[in-house]
PDB file of C-alpha atoms in Angstrom:
ATOM      1  CA  UNK A  28     -31.155  -1.237 -22.957  1.00 58.00           C
ATOM      2  CA  UNK A  29     -31.862   1.976 -20.597  1.00 58.00           C
ATOM      3  CA  UNK A  30     -32.375  -0.314 -17.682  1.00 58.00           C
ATOM      4  CA  UNK A  31     -29.101  -1.967 -18.456  1.00 51.00           C
ATOM      5  CA  UNK A  32     -26.962   1.255 -18.636  1.00 61.00           C
ATOM      6  CA  UNK A  33     -28.804   2.506 -15.274  1.00 55.00           C
ATOM      7  CA  UNK A  34     -27.835  -0.725 -13.706  1.00 52.00           C
ATOM      8  CA  UNK A  35     -24.190  -0.497 -14.886  1.00 58.00           C
ATOM      9  CA  UNK A  36     -24.160   3.011 -13.643  1.00 60.00           C
ATOM     10  CA  UNK A  37     -25.251   2.145 -10.166  1.00 58.00           C
ATOM     11  CA  UNK A  38     -22.851  -0.730  -9.858  1.00 58.00           C
ATOM     12  CA  UNK A  39     -19.978   1.617 -10.416  1.00 61.00           C
ATOM     13  CA  UNK A  40     -21.130   4.256  -8.052  1.00 54.00           C
ATOM     14  CA  UNK A  41     -21.336   1.398  -5.433  1.00 50.00           C
ATOM     15  CA  UNK A  42     -17.937   0.148  -6.417  1.00 53.00           C
ATOM     16  CA  UNK A  43     -16.585   3.642  -5.793  1.00 49.00           C
ATOM     17  CA  UNK A  44     -18.298   4.000  -2.599  1.00 47.00           C
ATOM     18  CA  UNK A  45     -16.841   0.715  -1.463  1.00 48.00           C
ATOM     19  CA  UNK A  46     -13.425   1.763  -2.200  1.00 53.00           C
ATOM     20  CA  UNK A  47     -13.511   4.965  -0.496  1.00 63.00           C
ATOM     21  CA  UNK A  48     -14.846   3.188   2.582  1.00 84.00           C
ATOM     22  CA  UNK A  49     -11.731   1.125   3.103  1.00 95.00           C
ATOM     23  CA  UNK A  50     -10.224   1.592   6.676  1.00 97.00           C
ATOM     24  CA  UNK A  51      -6.941   0.519   7.647  1.00 97.00           C
ATOM     25  CA  UNK A  52      -6.803  -1.866  10.760  1.00 97.00           C
ATOM     26  CA  UNK A  53      -3.495  -1.974  12.348  1.00 97.00           C
ATOM     27  CA  UNK A  54      -4.200  -5.175  14.176  1.00 97.00           C
ATOM     28  CA  UNK A  55      -5.040  -6.848  11.043  1.00 97.00           C
ATOM     29  CA  UNK A  56      -1.591  -5.732   9.559  1.00 97.00           C
ATOM     30  CA  UNK A  57       0.459  -7.727  11.872  1.00 95.00           C
ATOM     31  CA  UNK A  58      -0.116 -10.771   9.912  1.00 93.00           C
ATOM     32  CA  UNK A  59       0.784  -8.641   6.637  1.00 96.00           C
ATOM     33  CA  UNK A  60       3.850  -6.871   7.707  1.00 96.00           C
ATOM     34  CA  UNK A  61       6.341  -9.867   7.478  1.00 94.00           C
ATOM     35  CA  UNK A  62       7.363  -8.933   3.840  1.00 93.00           C
ATOM     36  CA  UNK A  63       8.160  -5.463   4.964  1.00 95.00           C
ATOM     37  CA  UNK A  64      10.192  -5.631   8.217  1.00 93.00           C
ATOM     38  CA  UNK A  65      13.166  -7.399   6.078  1.00 91.00           C
ATOM     39  CA  UNK A  66      14.127  -4.142   4.815  1.00 92.00           C
ATOM     40  CA  UNK A  67      11.943  -1.475   6.567  1.00 93.00           C
ATOM     41  CA  UNK A  68      12.647  -2.654  10.052  1.00 91.00           C
ATOM     42  CA  UNK A  69      16.336  -2.597   9.785  1.00 90.00           C
ATOM     43  CA  UNK A  70      17.715   0.952  11.021  1.00 90.00           C
ATOM     44  CA  UNK A  71      20.304   2.176   8.469  1.00 90.00           C
ATOM     45  CA  UNK A  72      19.770  -0.455   5.955  1.00 92.00           C
ATOM     46  CA  UNK A  73      20.585   0.009   2.589  1.00 90.00           C
ATOM     47  CA  UNK A  74      19.445  -1.954  -0.675  1.00 86.00           C
ATOM     48  CA  UNK A  75      21.727  -2.382  -3.801  1.00 83.00           C
ATOM     49  CA  UNK A  76      18.987  -3.466  -6.279  1.00 79.00           C
ATOM     50  CA  UNK A  77      18.614  -1.727  -8.733  1.00 76.00           C
ATOM     51  CA  UNK A  78      21.002   0.975  -7.341  1.00 82.00           C
ATOM     52  CA  UNK A  79      22.280   1.551  -3.843  1.00 87.00           C
ATOM     53  CA  UNK A  80      19.733   3.677  -1.604  1.00 85.00           C
ATOM     54  CA  UNK A  81      18.685   4.021   1.808  1.00 90.00           C
ATOM     55  CA  UNK A  82      15.421   1.887   2.827  1.00 93.00           C
ATOM     56  CA  UNK A  83      13.101   4.501   4.704  1.00 93.00           C
ATOM     57  CA  UNK A  84      11.687   3.685   7.935  1.00 93.00           C
ATOM     58  CA  UNK A  85       8.117   3.335   7.848  1.00 95.00           C
ATOM     59  CA  UNK A  86       7.356   3.746  11.719  1.00 95.00           C
ATOM     60  CA  UNK A  87       5.795   7.111  12.093  1.00 95.00           C
ATOM     61  CA  UNK A  88       5.037   7.888   8.816  1.00 96.00           C
ATOM     62  CA  UNK A  89       1.353   8.895   7.950  1.00 97.00           C
ATOM     63  CA  UNK A  90      -0.886   6.480   6.911  1.00 97.00           C
ATOM     64  CA  UNK A  91      -1.901   8.335   3.842  1.00 97.00           C
ATOM     65  CA  UNK A  92       1.617   8.733   2.733  1.00 97.00           C
ATOM     66  CA  UNK A  93       2.290   4.868   3.168  1.00 98.00           C
ATOM     67  CA  UNK A  94      -0.950   4.120   1.242  1.00 98.00           C
ATOM     68  CA  UNK A  95      -0.356   6.426  -1.604  1.00 97.00           C
ATOM     69  CA  UNK A  96       3.276   5.098  -1.784  1.00 97.00           C
ATOM     70  CA  UNK A  97       1.974   1.753  -2.040  1.00 98.00           C
ATOM     71  CA  UNK A  98      -0.663   2.555  -4.747  1.00 98.00           C
ATOM     72  CA  UNK A  99       1.900   4.608  -6.915  1.00 98.00           C
ATOM     73  CA  UNK A 100       4.314   1.205  -6.777  1.00 97.00           C
ATOM     74  CA  UNK A 101       1.263  -1.120  -7.956  1.00 98.00           C
ATOM     75  CA  UNK A 102       0.588   1.339 -10.879  1.00 98.00           C
ATOM     76  CA  UNK A 103       4.175   1.648 -11.826  1.00 97.00           C
ATOM     77  CA  UNK A 104       4.289   5.482 -10.944  1.00 98.00           C
ATOM     78  CA  UNK A 105       7.330   4.666  -8.517  1.00 95.00           C
ATOM     79  CA  UNK A 106      10.042   2.594  -9.925  1.00 90.00           C
ATOM     80  CA  UNK A 107      11.558   0.263  -7.197  1.00 91.00           C
ATOM     81  CA  UNK A 108      11.005  -3.486  -8.752  1.00 92.00           C
ATOM     82  CA  UNK A 109      11.177  -5.100  -5.610  1.00 92.00           C
ATOM     83  CA  UNK A 110       8.330  -2.542  -3.854  1.00 95.00           C
ATOM     84  CA  UNK A 111       6.345  -2.891  -7.378  1.00 96.00           C
ATOM     85  CA  UNK A 112       6.205  -6.775  -6.922  1.00 95.00           C
ATOM     86  CA  UNK A 113       5.148  -6.483  -3.487  1.00 96.00           C
ATOM     87  CA  UNK A 114       2.724  -3.891  -3.889  1.00 97.00           C
ATOM     88  CA  UNK A 115       1.116  -5.620  -6.798  1.00 97.00           C
ATOM     89  CA  UNK A 116       0.133  -8.774  -4.255  1.00 97.00           C
ATOM     90  CA  UNK A 117      -1.723  -6.260  -1.880  1.00 98.00           C
ATOM     91  CA  UNK A 118      -5.357  -5.223  -1.967  1.00 98.00           C
ATOM     92  CA  UNK A 119      -6.666  -2.030  -1.067  1.00 98.00           C
ATOM     93  CA  UNK A 120      -7.583  -3.441   2.276  1.00 98.00           C
ATOM     94  CA  UNK A 121      -4.036  -4.875   2.788  1.00 98.00           C
ATOM     95  CA  UNK A 122      -2.507  -1.327   1.970  1.00 98.00           C
ATOM     96  CA  UNK A 123      -4.767   0.531   4.337  1.00 98.00           C
ATOM     97  CA  UNK A 124      -4.027  -2.032   7.131  1.00 98.00           C
ATOM     98  CA  UNK A 125      -0.378  -1.876   6.594  1.00 98.00           C
ATOM     99  CA  UNK A 126      -0.391   2.063   6.499  1.00 98.00           C
ATOM    100  CA  UNK A 127      -2.542   2.156   9.675  1.00 98.00           C
ATOM    101  CA  UNK A 128       0.073  -0.283  11.336  1.00 98.00           C
ATOM    102  CA  UNK A 129       3.140   1.731  10.471  1.00 97.00           C
ATOM    103  CA  UNK A 130       1.430   5.095  11.318  1.00 97.00           C
ATOM    104  CA  UNK A 131       1.098   3.895  14.711  1.00 97.00           C
ATOM    105  CA  UNK A 132       4.721   2.772  15.151  1.00 94.00           C
ATOM    106  CA  UNK A 133       7.785   4.892  16.356  1.00 82.00           C
TER     107      UNK A 133
END
């Protein structure tokens, strides 16, 4: 029983270490941003669902900000249904890659 508990604890630490090691790859994001550019790639674009609001431009935002926003949408802490659906489909690596890509844009 003690070995099982120790093994589970070790596996948990390994999983946390792996999650902390996710590094964004802007080049890999080029195949992942197609769902972003339809709204975030249009200067002055306004969405009308669930209410009218200005869609923010992502280019030049910090990678950490973008990644944290995607995580918040995925968890439901941010309440935009379209973004929640998109973020729910992304892995941690996808989010890091997309954040790296947009942080390098102007």
